[in-house]
Every structure is written in C-alpha cells, then in structure tokens.
Short mmCIF file of C-alpha atoms in Angstrom, two decimals:
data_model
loop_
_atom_site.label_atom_id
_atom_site.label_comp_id
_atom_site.label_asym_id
_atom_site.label_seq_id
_atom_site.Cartn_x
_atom_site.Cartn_y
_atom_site.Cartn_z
CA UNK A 1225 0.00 0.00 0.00
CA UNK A 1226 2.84 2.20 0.69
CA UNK A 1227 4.10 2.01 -2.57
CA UNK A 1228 0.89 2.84 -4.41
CA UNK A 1229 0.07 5.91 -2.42
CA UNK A 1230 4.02 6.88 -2.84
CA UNK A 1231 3.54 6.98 -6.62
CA UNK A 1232 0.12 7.69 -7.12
CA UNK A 1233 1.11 11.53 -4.67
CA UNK A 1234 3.95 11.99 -6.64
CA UNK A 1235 1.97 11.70 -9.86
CA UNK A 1236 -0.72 13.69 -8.36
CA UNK A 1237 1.68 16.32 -7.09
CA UNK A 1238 3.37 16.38 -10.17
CA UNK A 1239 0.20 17.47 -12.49
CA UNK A 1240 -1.15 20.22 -9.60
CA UNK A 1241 2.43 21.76 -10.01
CA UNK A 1242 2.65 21.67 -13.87
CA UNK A 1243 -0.82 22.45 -15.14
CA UNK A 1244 -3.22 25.51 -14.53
CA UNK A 1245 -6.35 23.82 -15.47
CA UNK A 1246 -6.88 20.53 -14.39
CA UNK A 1247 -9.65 17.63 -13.37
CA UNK A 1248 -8.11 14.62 -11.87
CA UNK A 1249 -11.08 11.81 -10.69
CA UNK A 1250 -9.64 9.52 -8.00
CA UNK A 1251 -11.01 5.73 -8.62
CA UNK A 1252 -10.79 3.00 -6.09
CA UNK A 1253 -12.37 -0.68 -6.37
CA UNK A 1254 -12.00 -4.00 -5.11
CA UNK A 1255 -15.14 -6.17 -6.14
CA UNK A 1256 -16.70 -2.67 -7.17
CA UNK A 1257 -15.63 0.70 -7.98
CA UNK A 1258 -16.53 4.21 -7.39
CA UNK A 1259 -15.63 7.17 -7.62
CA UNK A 1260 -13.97 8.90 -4.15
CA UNK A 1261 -11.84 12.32 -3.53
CA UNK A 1262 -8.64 12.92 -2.86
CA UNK A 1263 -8.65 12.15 0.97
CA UNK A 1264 -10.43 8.55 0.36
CA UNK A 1265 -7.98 7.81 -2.20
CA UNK A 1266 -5.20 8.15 -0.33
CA UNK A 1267 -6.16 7.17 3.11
CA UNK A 1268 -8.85 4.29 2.78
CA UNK A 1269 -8.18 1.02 4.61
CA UNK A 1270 -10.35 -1.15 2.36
CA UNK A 1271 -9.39 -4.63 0.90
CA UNK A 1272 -11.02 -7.33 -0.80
CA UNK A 1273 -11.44 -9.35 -3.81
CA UNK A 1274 -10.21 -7.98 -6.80
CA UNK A 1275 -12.44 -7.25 -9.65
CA UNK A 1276 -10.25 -4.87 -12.00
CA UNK A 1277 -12.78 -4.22 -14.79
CA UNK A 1278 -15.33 -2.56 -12.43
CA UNK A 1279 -12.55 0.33 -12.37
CA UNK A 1280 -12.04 0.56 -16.19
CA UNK A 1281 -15.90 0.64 -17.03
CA UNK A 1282 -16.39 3.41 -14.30
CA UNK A 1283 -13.76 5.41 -15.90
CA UNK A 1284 -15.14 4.50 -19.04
CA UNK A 1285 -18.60 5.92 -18.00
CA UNK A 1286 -16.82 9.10 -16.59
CA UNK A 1287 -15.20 9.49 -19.83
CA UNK A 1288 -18.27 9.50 -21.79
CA UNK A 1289 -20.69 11.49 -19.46
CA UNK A 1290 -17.81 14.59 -18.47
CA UNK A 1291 -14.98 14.72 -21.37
CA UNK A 1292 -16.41 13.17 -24.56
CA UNK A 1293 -16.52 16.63 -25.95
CA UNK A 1294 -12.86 16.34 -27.17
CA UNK A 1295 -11.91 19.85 -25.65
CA UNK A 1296 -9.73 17.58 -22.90
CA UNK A 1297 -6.60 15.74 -22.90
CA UNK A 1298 -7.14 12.22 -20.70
CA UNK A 1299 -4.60 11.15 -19.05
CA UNK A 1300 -5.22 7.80 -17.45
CA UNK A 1301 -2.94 5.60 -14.50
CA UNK A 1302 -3.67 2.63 -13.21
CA UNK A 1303 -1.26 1.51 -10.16
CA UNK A 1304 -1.90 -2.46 -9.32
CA UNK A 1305 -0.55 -5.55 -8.09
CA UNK A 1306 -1.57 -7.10 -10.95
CA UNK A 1307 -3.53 -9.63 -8.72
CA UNK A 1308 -6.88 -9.91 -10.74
CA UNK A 1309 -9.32 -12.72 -11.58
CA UNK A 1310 -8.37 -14.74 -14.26
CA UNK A 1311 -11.32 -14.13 -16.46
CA UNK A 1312 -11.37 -10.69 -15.60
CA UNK A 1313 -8.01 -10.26 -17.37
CA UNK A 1314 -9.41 -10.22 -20.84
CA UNK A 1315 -11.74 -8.00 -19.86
CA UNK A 1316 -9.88 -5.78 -18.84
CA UNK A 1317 -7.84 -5.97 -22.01
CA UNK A 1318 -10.78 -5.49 -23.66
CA UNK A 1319 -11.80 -1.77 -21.67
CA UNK A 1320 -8.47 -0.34 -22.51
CA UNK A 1321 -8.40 -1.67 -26.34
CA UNK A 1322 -11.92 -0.50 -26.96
CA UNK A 1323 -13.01 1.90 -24.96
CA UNK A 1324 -10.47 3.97 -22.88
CA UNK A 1325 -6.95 3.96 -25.16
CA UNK A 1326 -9.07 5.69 -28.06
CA UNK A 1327 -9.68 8.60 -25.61
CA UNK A 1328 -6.13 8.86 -23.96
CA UNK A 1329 -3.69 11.16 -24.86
CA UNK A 1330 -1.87 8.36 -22.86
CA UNK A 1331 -1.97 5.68 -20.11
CA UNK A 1332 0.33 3.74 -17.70
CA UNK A 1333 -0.39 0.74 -16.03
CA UNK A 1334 2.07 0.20 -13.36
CA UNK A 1335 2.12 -2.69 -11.63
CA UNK A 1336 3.96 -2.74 -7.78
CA UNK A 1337 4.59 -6.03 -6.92
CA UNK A 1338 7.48 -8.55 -6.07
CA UNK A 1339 8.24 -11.67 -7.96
CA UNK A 1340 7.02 -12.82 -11.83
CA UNK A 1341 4.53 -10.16 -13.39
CA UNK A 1342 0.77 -11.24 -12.70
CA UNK A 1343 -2.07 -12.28 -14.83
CA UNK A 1344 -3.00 -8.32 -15.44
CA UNK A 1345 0.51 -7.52 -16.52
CA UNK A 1346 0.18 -10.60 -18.85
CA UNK A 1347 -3.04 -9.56 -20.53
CA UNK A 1348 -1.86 -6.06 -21.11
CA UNK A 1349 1.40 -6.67 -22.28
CA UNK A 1350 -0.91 -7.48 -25.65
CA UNK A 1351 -1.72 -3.40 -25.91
CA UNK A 1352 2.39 -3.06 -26.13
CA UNK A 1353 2.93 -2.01 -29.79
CA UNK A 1354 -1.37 -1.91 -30.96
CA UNK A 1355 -1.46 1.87 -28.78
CA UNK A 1356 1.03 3.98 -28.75
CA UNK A 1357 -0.05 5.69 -25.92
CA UNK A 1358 -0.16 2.91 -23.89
CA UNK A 1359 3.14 2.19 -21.33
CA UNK A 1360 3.71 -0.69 -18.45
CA UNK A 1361 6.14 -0.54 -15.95
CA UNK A 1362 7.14 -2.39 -12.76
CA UNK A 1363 8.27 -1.70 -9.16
CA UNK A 1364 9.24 -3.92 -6.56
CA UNK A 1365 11.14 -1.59 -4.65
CA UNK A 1366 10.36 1.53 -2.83
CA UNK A 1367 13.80 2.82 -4.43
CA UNK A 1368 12.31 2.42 -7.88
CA UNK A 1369 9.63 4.39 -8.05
CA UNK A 1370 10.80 7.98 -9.05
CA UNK A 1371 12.86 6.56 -11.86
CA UNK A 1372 9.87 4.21 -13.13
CA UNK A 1373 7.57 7.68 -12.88
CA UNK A 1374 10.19 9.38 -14.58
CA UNK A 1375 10.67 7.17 -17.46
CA UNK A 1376 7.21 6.69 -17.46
CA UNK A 1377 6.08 10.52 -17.94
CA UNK A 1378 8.63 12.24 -19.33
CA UNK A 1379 7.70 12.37 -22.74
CA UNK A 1380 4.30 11.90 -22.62
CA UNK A 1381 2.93 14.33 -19.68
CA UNK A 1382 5.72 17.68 -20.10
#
C-alpha cells in the first residue's frame, strides 16, 4: 500500500504543479468501484477481492458522461498488483483496447509487486505495440519508483 500511495502523490503532485487547469477523478475498487476524492484515495483502509474491470468501465462511463466533448486531454494511471481474476483479465484488455486507449492522450499501467509479473501484466502486455499511448512498468522496490515515474512521464505528460 505504501508504494501505491508513494507513486500515485507523486503523480498527483506532479500534475497540480505543472498544469493551470486541471480535473483529476480519483477511482478505487476491489469487487466494485466508485468514484472517491482525494482524501479517500489516499487514506482508505479497504481490501477485498479484486475485480479490476469494475474500475475501467467506471472510468469508461466518466469518460463518456464529463470529457467526450474532445476539448480535454485524458490522461489515465492505473497503479496495481496485478492480482486480478483470471477471467477478468481479458476483460480488462478489452476496456483499454476499446473503450479507454481511443480517448487517452496516454496511459500507464504500473504494476507494484514482487516476484514474476501477474495475470494483469500478462493480458496487457498485448496493448504493447497496438497503442502507442499505452506504457507498463514495474516496481518492486520503494527505491524504484521515481525513476519508473520518470521514465514513465517524461515524454508523454511535459
């Protein structure tokens, strides 16, 4: 948990510093997701199954019913240790293929866990190469993630 809330305040320091104008939607989920602000995000004790796609529909449907208009530039992360169901996987695949990458000026999935990449990390590593403003990185160490933030926005974000 450390490590997600480490990266997830840098990258949300990071935007409030650089941009003037901005709209950043905190998601959290377990079985279910929903929407929550800034102080939920980053303090909330919950845990749970893990049902990934319930966060990429909701930002989906956020998406469509605020910033369809094309007068915004979406930038999407999704910080995870990878632990998902199995047949969610695909699904989630699917959400990001379909329906989020074609609104994203750009997304990164990172994925903070120890150990061989998990069945999420697996299933996206298809998106490598089809969007171009798709990226995947990994940490497993507290040490590694303002490099892995660095690499990971310093083209794309700046």
């Amino acid at each position: 948990r450390v490590l997600f809330r480490s990266f997830f305040m840098l990258l949300y320091l990071f935007l409030i510093r650089t941009y003037e104008h901005i709209d950043v939607v905190f998601i959290r989920h377990h079985t279910i997701a929903k929407e929550v602000d800034e102080d939920e995000f980053f303090h909330s004790r919950e845990s749970g199954g893990t049902v990934v796609s319930s966060a990429l529909e909701l930002m989906h449907d956020v998406i469509r019913s605020r910033y369809a208009s094309g007068e915004w530039n979406i930038y999407g992360a999704q910080a995870s240790d990878g632990d998902n169901w199995d047949n969610d996987s695909p699904i989630c695949r699917a959400w990001l293929d379909k329906d989020i990458l074609p609104w994203c000026q750009y997304f990164a999935y990172i994925e903070i866990t120890p150990g061989e990449p998990q069945n999420l990390w697996r299933e996206y590593e298809k998106l490598l190469g089809v969007h171009p403003n798709f990226a995947m990185q990994r940490i497993d160490d507290p040490a590694q993630i303002y490099p892995v933030f660095r690499e990971l926005f310093k083209k794309s974000l700046v």
